[in-house]
XYZ file of C-alpha atoms in Angstrom:
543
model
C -40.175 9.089 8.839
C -37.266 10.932 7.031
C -35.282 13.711 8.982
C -32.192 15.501 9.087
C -29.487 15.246 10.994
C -26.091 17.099 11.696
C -23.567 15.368 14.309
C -19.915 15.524 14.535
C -19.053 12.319 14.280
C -21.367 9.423 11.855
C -20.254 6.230 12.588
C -20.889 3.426 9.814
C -21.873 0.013 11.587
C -22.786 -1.377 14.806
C -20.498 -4.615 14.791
C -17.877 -4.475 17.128
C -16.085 -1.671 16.337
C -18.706 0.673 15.114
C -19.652 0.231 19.132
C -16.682 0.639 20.543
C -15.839 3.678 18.827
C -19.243 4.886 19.649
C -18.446 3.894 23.515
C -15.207 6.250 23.260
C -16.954 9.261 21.584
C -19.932 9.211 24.013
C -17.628 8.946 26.787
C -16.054 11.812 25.465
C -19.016 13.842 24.931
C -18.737 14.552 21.055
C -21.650 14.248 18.908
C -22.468 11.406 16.876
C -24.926 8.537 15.740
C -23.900 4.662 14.922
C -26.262 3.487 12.010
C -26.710 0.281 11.528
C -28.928 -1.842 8.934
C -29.605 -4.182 10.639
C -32.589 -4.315 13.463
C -29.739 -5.378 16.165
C -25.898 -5.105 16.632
C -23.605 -7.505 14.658
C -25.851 -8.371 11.922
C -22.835 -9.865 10.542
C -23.286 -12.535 13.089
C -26.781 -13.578 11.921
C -24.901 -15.235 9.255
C -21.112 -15.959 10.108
C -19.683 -17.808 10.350
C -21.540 -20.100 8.747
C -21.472 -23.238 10.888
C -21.909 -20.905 14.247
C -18.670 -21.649 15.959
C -16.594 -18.584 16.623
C -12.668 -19.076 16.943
C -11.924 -16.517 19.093
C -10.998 -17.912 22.616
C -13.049 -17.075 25.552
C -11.149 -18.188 28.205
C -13.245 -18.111 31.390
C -10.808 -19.423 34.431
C -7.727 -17.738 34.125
C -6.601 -17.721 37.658
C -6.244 -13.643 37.479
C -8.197 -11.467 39.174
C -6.905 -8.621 37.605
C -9.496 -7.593 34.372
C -6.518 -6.472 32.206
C -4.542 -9.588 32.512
C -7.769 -11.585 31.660
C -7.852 -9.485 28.580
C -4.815 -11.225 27.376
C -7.475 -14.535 26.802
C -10.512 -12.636 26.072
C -10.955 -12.461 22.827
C -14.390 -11.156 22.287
C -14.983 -8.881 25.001
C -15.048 -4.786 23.827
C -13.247 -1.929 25.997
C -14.746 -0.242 28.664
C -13.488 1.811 31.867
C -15.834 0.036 34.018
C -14.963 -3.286 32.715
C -18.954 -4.466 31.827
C -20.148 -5.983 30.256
C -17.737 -9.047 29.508
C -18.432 -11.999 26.999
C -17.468 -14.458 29.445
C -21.483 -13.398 31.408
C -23.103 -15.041 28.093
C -21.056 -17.925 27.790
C -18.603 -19.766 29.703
C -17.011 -21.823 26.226
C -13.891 -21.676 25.198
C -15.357 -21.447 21.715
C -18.616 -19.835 21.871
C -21.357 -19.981 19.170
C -22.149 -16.605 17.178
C -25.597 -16.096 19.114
C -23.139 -15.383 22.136
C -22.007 -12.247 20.117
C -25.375 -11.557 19.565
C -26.237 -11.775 22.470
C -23.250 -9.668 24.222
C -23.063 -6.790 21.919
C -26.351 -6.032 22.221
C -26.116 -6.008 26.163
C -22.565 -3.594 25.560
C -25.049 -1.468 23.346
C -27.752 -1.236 26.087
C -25.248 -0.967 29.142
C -23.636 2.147 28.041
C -26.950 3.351 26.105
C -24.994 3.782 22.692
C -26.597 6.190 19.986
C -27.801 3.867 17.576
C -30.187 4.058 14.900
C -30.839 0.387 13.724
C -32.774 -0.149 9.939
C -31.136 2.387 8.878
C -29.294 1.724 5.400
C -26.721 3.461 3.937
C -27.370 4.439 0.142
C -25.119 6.806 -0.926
C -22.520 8.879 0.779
C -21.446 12.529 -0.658
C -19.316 15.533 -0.095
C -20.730 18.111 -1.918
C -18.579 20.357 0.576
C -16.974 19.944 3.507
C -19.082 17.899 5.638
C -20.075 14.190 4.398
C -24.120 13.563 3.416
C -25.383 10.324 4.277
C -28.397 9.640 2.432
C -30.819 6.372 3.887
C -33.367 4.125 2.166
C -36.383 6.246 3.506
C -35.424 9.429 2.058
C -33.190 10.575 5.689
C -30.101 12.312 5.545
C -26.822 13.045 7.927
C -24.732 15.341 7.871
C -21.637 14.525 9.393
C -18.010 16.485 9.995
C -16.089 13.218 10.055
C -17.272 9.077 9.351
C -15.508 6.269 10.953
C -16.504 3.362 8.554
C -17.005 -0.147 10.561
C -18.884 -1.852 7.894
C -16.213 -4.846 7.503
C -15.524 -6.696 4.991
C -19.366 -7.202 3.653
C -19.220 -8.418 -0.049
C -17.315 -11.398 -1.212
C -14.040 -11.765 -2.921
C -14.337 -13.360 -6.359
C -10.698 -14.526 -8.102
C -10.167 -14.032 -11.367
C -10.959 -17.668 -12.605
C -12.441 -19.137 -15.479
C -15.778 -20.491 -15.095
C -16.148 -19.062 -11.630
C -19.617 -18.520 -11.418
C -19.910 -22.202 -11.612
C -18.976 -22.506 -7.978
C -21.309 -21.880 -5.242
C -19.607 -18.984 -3.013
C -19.117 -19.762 0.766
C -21.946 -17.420 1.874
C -24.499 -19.291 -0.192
C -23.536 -22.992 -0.289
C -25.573 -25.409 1.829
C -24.262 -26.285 5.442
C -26.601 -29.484 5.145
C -23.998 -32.292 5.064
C -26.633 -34.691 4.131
C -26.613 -32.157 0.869
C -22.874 -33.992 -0.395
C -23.348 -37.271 0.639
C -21.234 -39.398 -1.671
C -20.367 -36.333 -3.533
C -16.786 -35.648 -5.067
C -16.311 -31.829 -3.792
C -13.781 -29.081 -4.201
C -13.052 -26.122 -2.302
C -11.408 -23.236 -3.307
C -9.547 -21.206 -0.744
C -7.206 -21.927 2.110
C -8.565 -19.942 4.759
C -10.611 -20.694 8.138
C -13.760 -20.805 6.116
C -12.386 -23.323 3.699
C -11.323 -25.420 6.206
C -14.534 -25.250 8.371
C -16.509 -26.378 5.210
C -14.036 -29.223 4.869
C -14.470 -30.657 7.887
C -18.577 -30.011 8.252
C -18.517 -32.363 5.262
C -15.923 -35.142 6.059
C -18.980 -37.485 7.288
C -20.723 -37.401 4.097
C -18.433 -36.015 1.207
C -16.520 -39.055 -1.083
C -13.743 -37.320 -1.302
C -12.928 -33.573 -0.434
C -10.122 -31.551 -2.133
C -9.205 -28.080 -0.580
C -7.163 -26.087 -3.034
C -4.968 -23.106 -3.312
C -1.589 -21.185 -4.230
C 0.933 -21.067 -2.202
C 2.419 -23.227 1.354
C -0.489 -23.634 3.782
C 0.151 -21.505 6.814
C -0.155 -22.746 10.553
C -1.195 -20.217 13.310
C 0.221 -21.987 15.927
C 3.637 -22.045 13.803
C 3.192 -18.193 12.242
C 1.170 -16.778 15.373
C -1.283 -14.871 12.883
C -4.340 -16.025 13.774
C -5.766 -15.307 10.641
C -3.979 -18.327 8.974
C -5.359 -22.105 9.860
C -6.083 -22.402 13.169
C -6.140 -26.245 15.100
C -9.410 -26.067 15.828
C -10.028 -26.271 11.710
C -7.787 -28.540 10.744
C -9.077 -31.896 11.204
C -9.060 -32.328 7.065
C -5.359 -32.230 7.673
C -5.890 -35.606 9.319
C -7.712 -37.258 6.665
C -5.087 -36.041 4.120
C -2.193 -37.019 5.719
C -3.488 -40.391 6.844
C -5.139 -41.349 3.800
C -8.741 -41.016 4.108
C -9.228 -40.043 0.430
C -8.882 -36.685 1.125
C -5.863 -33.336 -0.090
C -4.671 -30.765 0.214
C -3.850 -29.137 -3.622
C -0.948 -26.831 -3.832
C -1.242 -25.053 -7.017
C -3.698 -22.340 -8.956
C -7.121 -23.484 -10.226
C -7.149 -22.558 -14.369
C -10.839 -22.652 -15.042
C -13.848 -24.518 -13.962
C -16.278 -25.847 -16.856
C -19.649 -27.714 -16.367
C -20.240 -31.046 -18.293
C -23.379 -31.757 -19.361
C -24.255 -34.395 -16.780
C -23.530 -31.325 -14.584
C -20.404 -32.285 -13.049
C -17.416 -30.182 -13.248
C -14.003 -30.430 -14.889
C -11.560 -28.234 -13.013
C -8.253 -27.963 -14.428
C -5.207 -27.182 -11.221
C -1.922 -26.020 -12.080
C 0.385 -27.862 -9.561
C 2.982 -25.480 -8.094
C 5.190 -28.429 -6.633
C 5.120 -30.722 -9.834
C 6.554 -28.387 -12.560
C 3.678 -26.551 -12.801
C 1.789 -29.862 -14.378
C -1.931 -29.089 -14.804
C -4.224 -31.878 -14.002
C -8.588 -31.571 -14.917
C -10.185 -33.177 -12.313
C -13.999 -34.016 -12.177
C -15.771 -33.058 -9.198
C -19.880 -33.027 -8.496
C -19.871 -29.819 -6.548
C -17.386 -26.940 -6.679
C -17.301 -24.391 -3.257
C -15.699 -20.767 -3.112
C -14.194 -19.766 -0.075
C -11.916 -16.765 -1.005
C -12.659 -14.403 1.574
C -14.631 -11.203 1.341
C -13.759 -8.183 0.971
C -14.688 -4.363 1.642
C -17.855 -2.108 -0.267
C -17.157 0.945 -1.487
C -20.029 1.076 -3.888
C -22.306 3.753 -1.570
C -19.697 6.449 -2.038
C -19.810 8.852 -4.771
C -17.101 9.414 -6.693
C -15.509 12.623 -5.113
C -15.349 11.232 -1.430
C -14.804 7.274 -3.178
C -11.799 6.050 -0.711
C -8.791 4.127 -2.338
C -8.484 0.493 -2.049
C -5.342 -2.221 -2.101
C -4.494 -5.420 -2.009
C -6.391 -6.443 -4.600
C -8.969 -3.918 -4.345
C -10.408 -5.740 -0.857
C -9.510 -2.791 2.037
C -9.566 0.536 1.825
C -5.962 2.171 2.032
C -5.279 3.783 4.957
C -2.528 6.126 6.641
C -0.804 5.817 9.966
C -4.101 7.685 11.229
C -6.341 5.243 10.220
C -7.431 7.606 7.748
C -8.168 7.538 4.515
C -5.225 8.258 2.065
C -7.080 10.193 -0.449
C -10.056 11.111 1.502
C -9.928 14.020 4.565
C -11.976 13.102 7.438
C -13.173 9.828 6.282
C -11.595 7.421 9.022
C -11.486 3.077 9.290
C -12.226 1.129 12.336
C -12.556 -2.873 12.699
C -11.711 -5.705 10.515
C -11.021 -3.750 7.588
C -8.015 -1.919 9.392
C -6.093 -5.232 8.994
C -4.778 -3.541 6.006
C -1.996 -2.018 8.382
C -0.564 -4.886 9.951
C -1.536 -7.210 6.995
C -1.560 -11.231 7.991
C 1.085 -10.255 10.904
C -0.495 -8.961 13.770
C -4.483 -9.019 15.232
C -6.180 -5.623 13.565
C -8.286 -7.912 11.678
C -9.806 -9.352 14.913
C -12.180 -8.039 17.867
C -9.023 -8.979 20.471
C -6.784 -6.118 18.227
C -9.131 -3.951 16.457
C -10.900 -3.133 19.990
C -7.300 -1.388 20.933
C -6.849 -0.193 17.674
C -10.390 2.119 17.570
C -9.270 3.222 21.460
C -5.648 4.310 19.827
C -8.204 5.911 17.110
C -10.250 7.667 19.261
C -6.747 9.329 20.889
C -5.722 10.795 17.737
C -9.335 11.833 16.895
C -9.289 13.915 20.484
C -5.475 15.376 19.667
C -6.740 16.378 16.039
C -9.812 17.605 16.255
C -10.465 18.733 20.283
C -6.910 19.436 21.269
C -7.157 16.762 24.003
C -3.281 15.523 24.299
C -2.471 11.734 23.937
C -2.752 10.759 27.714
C 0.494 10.373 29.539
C 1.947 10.152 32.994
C 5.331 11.462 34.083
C 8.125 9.205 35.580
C 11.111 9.558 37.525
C 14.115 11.094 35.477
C 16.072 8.037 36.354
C 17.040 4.396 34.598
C 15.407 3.134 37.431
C 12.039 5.062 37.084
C 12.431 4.480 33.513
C 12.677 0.056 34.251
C 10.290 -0.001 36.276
C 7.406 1.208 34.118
C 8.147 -0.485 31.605
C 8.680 -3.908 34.127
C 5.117 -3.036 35.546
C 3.846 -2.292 31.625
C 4.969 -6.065 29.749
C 4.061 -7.908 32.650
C 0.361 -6.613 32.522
C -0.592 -4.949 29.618
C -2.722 -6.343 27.067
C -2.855 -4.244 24.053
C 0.647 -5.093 23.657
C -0.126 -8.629 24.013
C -2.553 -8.941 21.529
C -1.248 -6.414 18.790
C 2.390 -7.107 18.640
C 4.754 -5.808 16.844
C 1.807 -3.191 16.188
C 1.108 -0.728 18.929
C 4.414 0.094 21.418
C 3.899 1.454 24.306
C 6.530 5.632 24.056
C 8.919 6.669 26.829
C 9.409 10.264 25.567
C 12.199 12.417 27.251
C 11.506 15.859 26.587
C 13.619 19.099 25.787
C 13.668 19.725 29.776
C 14.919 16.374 31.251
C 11.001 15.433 31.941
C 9.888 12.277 31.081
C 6.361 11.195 29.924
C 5.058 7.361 29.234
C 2.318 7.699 26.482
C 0.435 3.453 26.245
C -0.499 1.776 22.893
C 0.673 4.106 20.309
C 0.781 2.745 16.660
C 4.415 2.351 16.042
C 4.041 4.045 12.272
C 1.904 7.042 13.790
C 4.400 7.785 16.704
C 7.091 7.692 14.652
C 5.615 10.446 12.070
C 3.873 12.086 15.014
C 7.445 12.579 17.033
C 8.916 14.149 14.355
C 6.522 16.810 13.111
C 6.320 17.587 16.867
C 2.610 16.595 17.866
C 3.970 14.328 21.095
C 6.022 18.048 22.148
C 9.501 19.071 21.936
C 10.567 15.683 22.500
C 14.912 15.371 22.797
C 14.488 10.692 22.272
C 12.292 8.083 22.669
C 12.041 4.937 23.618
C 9.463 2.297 22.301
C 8.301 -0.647 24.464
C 6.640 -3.650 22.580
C 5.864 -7.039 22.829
C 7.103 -9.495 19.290
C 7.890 -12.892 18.542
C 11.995 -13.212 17.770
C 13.056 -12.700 14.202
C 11.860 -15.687 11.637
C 9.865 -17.118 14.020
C 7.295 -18.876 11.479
C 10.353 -20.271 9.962
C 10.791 -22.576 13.381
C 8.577 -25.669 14.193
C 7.643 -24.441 17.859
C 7.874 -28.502 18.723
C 11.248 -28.849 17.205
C 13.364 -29.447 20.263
C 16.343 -29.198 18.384
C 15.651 -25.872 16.752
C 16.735 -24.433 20.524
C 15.087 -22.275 22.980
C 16.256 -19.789 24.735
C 16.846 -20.577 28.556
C 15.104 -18.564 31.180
C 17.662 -17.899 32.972
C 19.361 -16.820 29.946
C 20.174 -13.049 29.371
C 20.799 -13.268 25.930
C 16.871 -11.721 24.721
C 17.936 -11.413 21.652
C 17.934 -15.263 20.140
C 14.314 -15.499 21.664
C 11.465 -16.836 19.395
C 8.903 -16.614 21.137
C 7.047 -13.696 22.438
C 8.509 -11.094 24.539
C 9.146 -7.412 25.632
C 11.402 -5.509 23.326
C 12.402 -1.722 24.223
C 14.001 0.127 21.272
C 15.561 3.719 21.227
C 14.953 6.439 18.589
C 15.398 10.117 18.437
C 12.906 12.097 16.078
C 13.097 11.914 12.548
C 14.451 8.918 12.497
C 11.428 6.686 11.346
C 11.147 3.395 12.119
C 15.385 2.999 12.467
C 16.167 2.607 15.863
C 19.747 3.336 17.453
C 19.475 0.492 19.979
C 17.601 -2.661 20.784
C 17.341 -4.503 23.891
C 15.229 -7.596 23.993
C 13.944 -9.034 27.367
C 14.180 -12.394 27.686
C 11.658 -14.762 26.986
C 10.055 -16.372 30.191
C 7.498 -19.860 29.984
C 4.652 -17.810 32.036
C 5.127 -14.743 30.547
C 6.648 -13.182 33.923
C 9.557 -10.910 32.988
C 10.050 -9.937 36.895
C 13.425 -11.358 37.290
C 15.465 -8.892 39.424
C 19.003 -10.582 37.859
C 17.449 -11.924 34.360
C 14.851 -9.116 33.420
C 15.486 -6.212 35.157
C 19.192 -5.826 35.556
C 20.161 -6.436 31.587
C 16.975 -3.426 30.796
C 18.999 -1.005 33.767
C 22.619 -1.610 31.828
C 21.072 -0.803 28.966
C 19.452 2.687 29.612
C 22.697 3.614 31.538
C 24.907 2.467 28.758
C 22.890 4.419 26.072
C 22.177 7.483 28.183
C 19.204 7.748 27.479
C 17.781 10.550 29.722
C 20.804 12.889 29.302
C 23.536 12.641 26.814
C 24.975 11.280 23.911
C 23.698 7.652 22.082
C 26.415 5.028 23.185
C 27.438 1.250 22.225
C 25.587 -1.999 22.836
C 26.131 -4.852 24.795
C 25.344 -8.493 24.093
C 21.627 -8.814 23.877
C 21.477 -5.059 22.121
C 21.740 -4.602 18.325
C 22.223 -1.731 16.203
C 20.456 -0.096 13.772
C 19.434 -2.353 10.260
C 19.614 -5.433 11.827
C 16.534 -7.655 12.079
């Protein structure tokens, strides 16, 4: 039965973030309504991934008892202040199977008795003034103040190749591996999903050729887990040891049916001189990614989109650029830490709608970014940040992206604000929406400087001891604390980097602690002017 509805807040999607922004604004008490298409949360999951095995970890025993340090290897669970439900009650696998999600979202939905209307499709979204319309198949409407899209990336990326249509798109193919027996078959893309095909077929296939531009990428040598993770890469096996499989480096020119309806794909080699070689193949599989659907907005509230027209462009807000109001949550927010941190994932988008949600409150309901107040001393100042790295796990899990702000104010005070987009404090310092702030310090986990340029099992590419307190030449991940005053942007003063520690414990009295104390007395931070920098401290400009 169609109705009309006005709300506050319409949220686009009940995946994973569509929920978990809908968990924030009911805990909040602002008024809004999740629709979703589907007839349960994470439709998406019905279908994907394709061969059911999820790659997000869900590390069960952890030996913590503490829920925020078990965060840190939870990859699928959602936020909550009472800490239910978790994805480890439906399965206890390290890698689950997609009816897990299934399963678990709708249980988050039902525990905190979300507001969402499922079968409810999307057709068109307006703005004939300043609210959004929302118009469904059966003739409903909403009427909405502000939209937080979580629709993901729903519609498939198709490159601009020759022939293309001749290949069966990932979504689509068969995952019948009895379907390719003794078949010569190509695969185009050099993602998770092109890999995953690869080896569902390595039983049955003749010979399998993955292809694509570009060096293949390692996430255990890059740390984006976007790029091929081990659990994928058994084709790398067959390639290497000569099982009549490869790996093709180089751009596919066109793909052309013959009429005994085999195909002839010609592949421009990028480490041969660019030689192009037409190689026959019996089937041909797209695995390109997807990317996002703009099609149900009309033209005068039709957000921008980049990188190669698959996300929609966004500010530090989340917003987007060249819509008011109209606001991004979930896998397409990846956009803003592009293939180098986790907004692309459940483990960093969850933080990433919570960080949402606080600007959302500050914006629109006056509710200040939460903060507590510290001791006006280096040591006050050490030990929050000591107590933050060592259990936080926002910072864990979207490094590099969200940094935790130690803001000294006009009057001495000083307030610690957690997981603050780096971009969006920066821009929100300076036009004065954190207060009359004097400096800042920002407090963030990262990997060392060219990090994916080092083989991790390299023993002679060096490590830095543990007992070291030289931070700065660490590689791997660990707590970096950075001073800025406002207007600055992203151009910090002074750098200190903690050093790097084989459990991830930076409680050292003499190796953590100590070197972090020098350097807030050395710089002044709480009263004074900027000073110099000792060993493991850099200036301004330098990676």
């Amino acid at each position: 039965m169609a109705r009309d509805e006005s709300i506050d807040y319409l949220v686009v999607g009940a995946g994973p973030a569509g929920l978990q922004a809908g968990y924030y604004l009911q805990k909040a008490g602002r008024s809004y309504v999740i629709v979703e298409a589907g007839s349960i949360p994470g439709t998406f999951f019905t279908r994907f991934p394709r061969h059911r095995k999820l790659i997000s970890i869900n590390k069960v025993h952890t030996g913590w008892d503490d829920p925020e340090l078990n965060l840190r290897t939870d990859w699928n669970s959602l936020l909550s202040d009472e800490s239910t439900p978790l994805f480890s009650h439906h399965s206890s696998r390290y890698f689950p199977e997609a009816e897990d999600m299934l399963g678990y979202l709708s249980d988050f939905a039902t525990t905190h008795d979300l507001h969402v209307r499922y079968n409810t499709r999307i057709t068109s979204i307006s703005r004939p003034d300043n609210d959004f319309v929302a118009r469904t198949e059966d003739g409903s409407t909403f009427r909405a103040k502000r939209m937080i899209v979580a629709t993901g990336v729903s519609r498939p990326y198709i490159p601009p190749i020759e022939g293309v249509e001749h290949a069966a798109r990932y979504d689509e193919v068969s995952v019948d591996p009895a379907d390719f027996t003794g078949q010569r078959v190509l695969i185009i893309g050099r993602g998770n999903s092109a890999f995953e095909t690869a080896d569902n077929l390595i039983e049955t296939a003749s010979v399998i050729h993955v292809a694509g531009p570009g060096s293949l990428k390692l996430a255990w040598r890059t740390h984006f887990v976007g790029h091929l993770r081990a659990v994928n890469n058994n084709f790398l096996d067959t390639y290497q040891l000569k099982s009549q499989n490869a790996l093709l480096d180089g751009n596919i020119e066109y793909i052309r049916r013959n009429d005994d309806s085999s195909y002839s794909v010609a592949v421009s080699f990028s480490r041969v001189q660019e030689v192009v070689k037409e190689i026959r193949y019996d089937r041909v599989i797209l695995a390109t990614g997807f990317r996002f659907d703009a099609s149900i907005f009309e033209p005068e509230c039709r957000p921008e989109l980049t990188i190669k027209d698959r996300f929609p462009a966004q500010t530090d807000a989340w917003e987007s650029t060249n819509v008011p109001d109209l606001y991004f949550a979930g896998t397409i927010t990846q956009v803003r830490d592009f293939k180098k941190s986790t907004s692309g994932f459940i483990h960093g988008f969850r933080y990433g709608v919570r960080a949402l949600h606080r600007i959302l409150e500050r914006r629109y309901h006056g509710t200040p970014w939460p903060a507590r107040t510290l001791d006006a001393t280096p040591d006050g100042v050490a030990e929050a940040v000591i107590e933050r790295v060592n259990r936080t796990s926002a910072l864990w899990q979207m490094f590099g992206f969200l940094g935790d702000a130690v803001l000294v104010d006009g009057d001495g005070g000083v307030r610690y604000c957690d997981e603050v987009p780096l971009d969006h404090l920066h821009t929100a310092v300076a036009d004065g929406r954190f207060g009359d702030v004097a400096r800042y310090l920002t407090v963030t986990l990262e990997y060392g400087a060219d990090h994916d340029k080092v083989d991790p099992f390299d023993i002679t590419a060096g490590r830095v001891s543990q007992q070291s307190t030289a931070g700065l030449d660490g590689r791997y991940l660990h707590p970096v604390v950075r001073l800025h005053t406002p207007g600055g942007g992203e151009e910090a003063q002074a750098e200190h980097h903690i050093t790097e520690n084989l459990e991830n414990e930076w409680d050292s009295e003499e190796v953590h602690r100590q070197p972090l104390l020098r350097f807030l007395s050395e710089q002044r931070f709480l009263h004074g002017r900027l000073g110099g920098h000792d060993h493991d401290q850099v200036p301004a400009g330098r990676p």
